[in-house]
Amino acid sequence: MRKSFILFAFLTFHQFAFCQSSSHAGQVAANFYYYSQFISGKVFFKTGQTTEARLNYNLALEEIHFINTKGDTLALANEGTLQVVIIGSDSFYYDKGYLKIVETYNNLKLASKQKRSSESQKQRGAYGENVSGSAAININNYTPADKASIKLNPNEGTYGTFEISYFIMDANNNVVPATKKNFLKYFPKFKPEIETFINSNALDLSVENDLKKLFLYANSLNNS
């Protein structure tokens, strides 16, 4: 059964809250981090305070984790107080889940969010029954694609699928889904050109590379 607690520490007069992941959750986490190891990062708060740590993003739990001086794996809590989290060369913003910045185009950013499509994780009990909850599960296969499938051990139930959604973030950190309708709101002067470009190139705005092509084209119109 998963246990958690909040660790409060004062860092340069700022209260930095963490939630410790249990060993059960850690067994999921260890198999499903975005990065192969914890890497140097920096946490920026809306108050202007910052702190450095070795960080990683857990895809299964949708949490940013770090390891403290005691070797415990902790998760950032009170995400509403975060301005941005830098892990290596990547930037993460929090808006009902963590958004990873894919590219920046002048005042707009293309961001991605990966989340579970299933409502809960399940594990088979000793007699084959499905058990919902946060017991340890062992993820043994992960395909890093727009729609990633998770294959569990034969004696376990389905953990679910993971899907990547894309968003547009403006200079004020307002976030909207990366749809044609929302895209045109940011480039109203070039609506005919952009619609023609999308149709003539058969762009799929649920695909990262197609979104990048569209951003580059729209910016070229803006700069011409």
Coordinates of C-alpha atoms in Angstrom, one line a residue:
M1 CA 0.0 0.0 0.0
R2 CA 1.5 3.3 -1.0
K3 CA 2.5 5.7 1.7
S4 CA 3.4 9.3 1.3
F5 CA 4.3 12.3 3.4
I6 CA 5.1 15.9 2.8
L7 CA 8.6 17.1 3.6
F8 CA 8.9 20.8 4.3
A9 CA 12.2 22.5 3.9
F10 CA 13.0 26.2 4.0
L11 CA 15.3 27.2 1.1
T12 CA 16.3 30.9 1.2
F13 CA 13.1 31.8 3.1
H14 CA 11.0 29.8 0.6
Q15 CA 8.9 26.8 1.7
F16 CA 9.7 24.0 -0.8
A17 CA 7.3 21.0 -0.4
F18 CA 7.9 17.5 -1.6
C19 CA 5.9 14.3 -1.4
Q20 CA 8.0 11.2 -0.9
S21 CA 7.2 8.2 -3.2
S22 CA 7.0 4.8 -1.5
S23 CA 9.0 1.8 -2.5
H24 CA 5.9 0.4 -4.2
A25 CA 5.5 3.5 -6.4
G26 CA 9.2 3.5 -6.9
Q27 CA 9.1 0.1 -8.6
V28 CA 6.8 1.6 -11.2
A29 CA 8.9 4.8 -11.3
A30 CA 12.2 3.0 -11.8
N31 CA 11.0 1.5 -15.0
F32 CA 9.3 4.5 -16.5
Y33 CA 11.4 7.6 -16.2
Y34 CA 11.7 10.0 -19.2
Y35 CA 15.5 10.2 -18.8
S36 CA 17.7 7.1 -18.3
Q37 CA 19.1 8.7 -15.1
F38 CA 18.5 11.6 -12.8
I39 CA 20.2 14.7 -14.3
S40 CA 21.1 18.2 -13.1
G41 CA 18.1 20.5 -13.1
K42 CA 16.7 23.7 -11.6
V43 CA 13.3 24.5 -10.1
F44 CA 12.0 28.1 -10.5
F45 CA 9.1 29.2 -8.3
K46 CA 6.6 32.0 -9.0
T47 CA 8.0 33.8 -5.9
G48 CA 11.3 34.2 -7.7
Q49 CA 13.1 31.6 -5.6
T50 CA 15.1 28.8 -7.2
T51 CA 16.7 25.6 -6.2
E52 CA 18.9 23.0 -7.9
A53 CA 18.7 19.2 -7.8
R54 CA 19.1 16.1 -9.8
L55 CA 15.7 15.6 -11.4
N56 CA 13.7 13.2 -13.6
Y57 CA 10.2 13.1 -15.0
N58 CA 8.1 10.0 -14.2
L59 CA 5.8 9.2 -17.1
A60 CA 3.6 6.7 -15.3
L61 CA 3.0 8.9 -12.2
E62 CA 3.1 12.2 -14.1
E63 CA 5.4 13.6 -11.4
I64 CA 8.8 15.3 -11.4
H65 CA 11.1 13.3 -9.0
F66 CA 14.4 14.0 -7.4
I67 CA 16.6 12.1 -4.9
N68 CA 17.5 13.8 -1.6
T69 CA 20.7 13.5 0.4
K70 CA 19.3 10.4 2.2
G71 CA 18.7 8.6 -1.1
D72 CA 14.9 8.9 -0.9
T73 CA 13.0 9.5 -4.1
L74 CA 10.8 12.5 -3.7
A75 CA 8.2 14.1 -6.0
L76 CA 7.6 17.9 -6.3
A77 CA 4.3 18.9 -4.7
N78 CA 2.3 22.1 -4.7
E79 CA 2.8 22.3 -8.4
G80 CA 0.8 25.5 -8.6
T81 CA 3.8 27.3 -7.0
L82 CA 6.1 26.3 -9.8
Q83 CA 7.1 28.7 -12.6
V84 CA 9.2 26.3 -14.7
V85 CA 11.3 23.2 -14.1
I86 CA 14.5 22.8 -16.1
I87 CA 15.8 19.3 -16.5
G88 CA 19.0 19.2 -18.6
S89 CA 18.1 21.3 -21.7
D90 CA 14.4 20.6 -21.4
S91 CA 11.8 22.9 -19.8
F92 CA 8.6 21.7 -18.0
Y93 CA 5.6 23.9 -17.1
Y94 CA 2.7 22.8 -15.0
D95 CA -0.8 23.3 -16.3
K96 CA -3.1 20.5 -15.1
G97 CA -0.1 18.2 -15.6
Y98 CA 3.4 18.8 -16.8
L99 CA 4.0 20.2 -20.3
K100 CA 7.4 19.7 -21.9
I101 CA 8.4 22.5 -24.3
V102 CA 9.2 21.0 -27.7
E103 CA 10.2 24.2 -29.6
T104 CA 10.0 27.9 -29.2
Y105 CA 8.8 30.1 -32.1
N106 CA 9.2 33.8 -31.2
N107 CA 6.4 34.4 -28.6
L108 CA 4.8 31.0 -29.0
K109 CA 5.9 27.6 -27.7
L110 CA 4.9 24.1 -28.9
A111 CA 4.4 21.9 -25.8
S112 CA 3.6 18.3 -25.3
K113 CA 1.8 16.5 -22.5
Q114 CA 2.0 12.7 -22.0
K115 CA -0.7 11.2 -19.8
R116 CA -2.3 7.8 -19.1
S117 CA -5.4 7.1 -21.1
S118 CA -6.6 4.5 -18.6
E119 CA -8.4 5.7 -15.4
S120 CA -6.5 3.4 -13.0
Q121 CA -3.8 0.8 -12.9
K122 CA -4.7 -2.8 -12.2
Q123 CA -2.8 -5.9 -11.1
R124 CA -3.9 -9.5 -11.0
G125 CA -4.1 -11.1 -7.5
A126 CA -3.0 -14.6 -6.6
Y127 CA -6.2 -16.1 -8.0
G128 CA -6.3 -14.1 -11.2
E129 CA -8.7 -11.4 -10.0
N130 CA -8.1 -7.8 -11.0
V131 CA -7.0 -5.5 -8.1
S132 CA -7.1 -1.8 -8.5
G133 CA -4.8 0.4 -6.5
S134 CA -1.2 1.5 -6.3
A135 CA 0.5 -1.9 -5.7
A136 CA 3.9 -2.4 -7.3
I137 CA 3.8 -3.3 -11.0
N138 CA 6.7 -4.1 -13.3
I139 CA 6.6 -2.4 -16.7
N140 CA 8.7 -4.5 -19.0
N141 CA 7.9 -3.0 -22.4
Y142 CA 7.6 0.6 -23.5
T143 CA 7.4 2.0 -27.0
P144 CA 8.2 5.7 -27.1
A145 CA 5.7 6.8 -29.8
D146 CA 2.8 9.3 -30.0
K147 CA 0.7 6.5 -28.6
A148 CA 2.8 4.3 -26.3
S149 CA 1.6 0.9 -25.2
I150 CA 2.5 -0.6 -21.9
K151 CA 2.9 -4.4 -21.7
L152 CA 2.9 -5.9 -18.2
N153 CA 3.9 -9.3 -16.9
P154 CA 1.5 -12.1 -17.7
N155 CA 0.1 -12.3 -14.2
E156 CA -0.8 -8.6 -14.2
G157 CA -3.7 -6.7 -15.5
T158 CA -3.6 -3.9 -18.1
Y159 CA -1.9 -0.7 -16.9
G160 CA -3.2 1.2 -19.9
T161 CA -1.9 3.3 -22.8
F162 CA -0.1 6.6 -22.8
E163 CA -0.9 9.3 -25.3
I164 CA 0.9 12.5 -26.2
S165 CA -1.2 15.6 -26.7
Y166 CA 0.2 18.9 -28.1
F167 CA -0.5 22.5 -27.0
I168 CA 0.3 26.0 -27.9
M169 CA 1.7 28.2 -25.1
D170 CA 1.8 32.0 -25.5
A171 CA 4.1 34.6 -23.9
N172 CA 1.8 34.8 -20.9
N173 CA 1.9 31.0 -20.4
N174 CA -1.7 30.6 -21.5
V175 CA -2.1 27.1 -22.9
V176 CA -4.6 25.8 -25.5
P177 CA -4.7 22.6 -27.5
A178 CA -2.7 22.7 -30.8
T179 CA -5.7 22.6 -33.1
K180 CA -6.1 24.5 -36.4
K181 CA -8.8 26.7 -34.9
N182 CA -6.5 27.8 -32.0
F183 CA -3.5 28.1 -34.3
L184 CA -5.3 30.5 -36.6
K185 CA -6.2 32.7 -33.6
Y186 CA -2.5 33.5 -33.2
F187 CA -2.1 34.2 -37.0
P188 CA -5.4 35.8 -38.1
K189 CA -3.8 37.8 -40.9
F190 CA -2.6 34.7 -42.6
K191 CA -5.7 32.4 -42.3
P192 CA -6.0 31.6 -46.1
E193 CA -2.3 30.9 -46.5
I194 CA -2.2 28.7 -43.4
E195 CA -5.3 26.7 -44.4
T196 CA -3.9 26.2 -47.9
F197 CA -0.5 25.0 -46.4
I198 CA -2.3 22.6 -44.1
N199 CA -4.4 21.1 -46.8
S200 CA -1.8 21.0 -49.6
N201 CA 0.7 19.3 -47.3
A202 CA -1.9 17.0 -45.7
L203 CA -0.7 18.0 -42.2
D204 CA -1.9 16.1 -39.2
L205 CA -1.9 18.4 -36.2
S206 CA -1.7 15.5 -33.8
V207 CA 1.8 14.7 -35.2
E208 CA 4.8 16.6 -33.8
N209 CA 6.7 17.0 -37.0
D210 CA 3.7 18.4 -38.8
L211 CA 3.1 20.9 -36.1
K212 CA 6.7 22.0 -36.4
K213 CA 6.3 22.5 -40.1
L214 CA 3.2 24.6 -39.5
F215 CA 4.9 26.8 -36.9
L216 CA 7.9 27.4 -39.2
Y217 CA 5.7 28.3 -42.1
A218 CA 3.5 30.7 -40.0
N219 CA 6.5 32.4 -38.6
S220 CA 8.0 32.8 -42.0
L221 CA 4.8 34.6 -43.0
N222 CA 5.0 36.8 -39.9
N223 CA 8.6 37.7 -40.6
S224 CA 8.1 38.5 -44.3

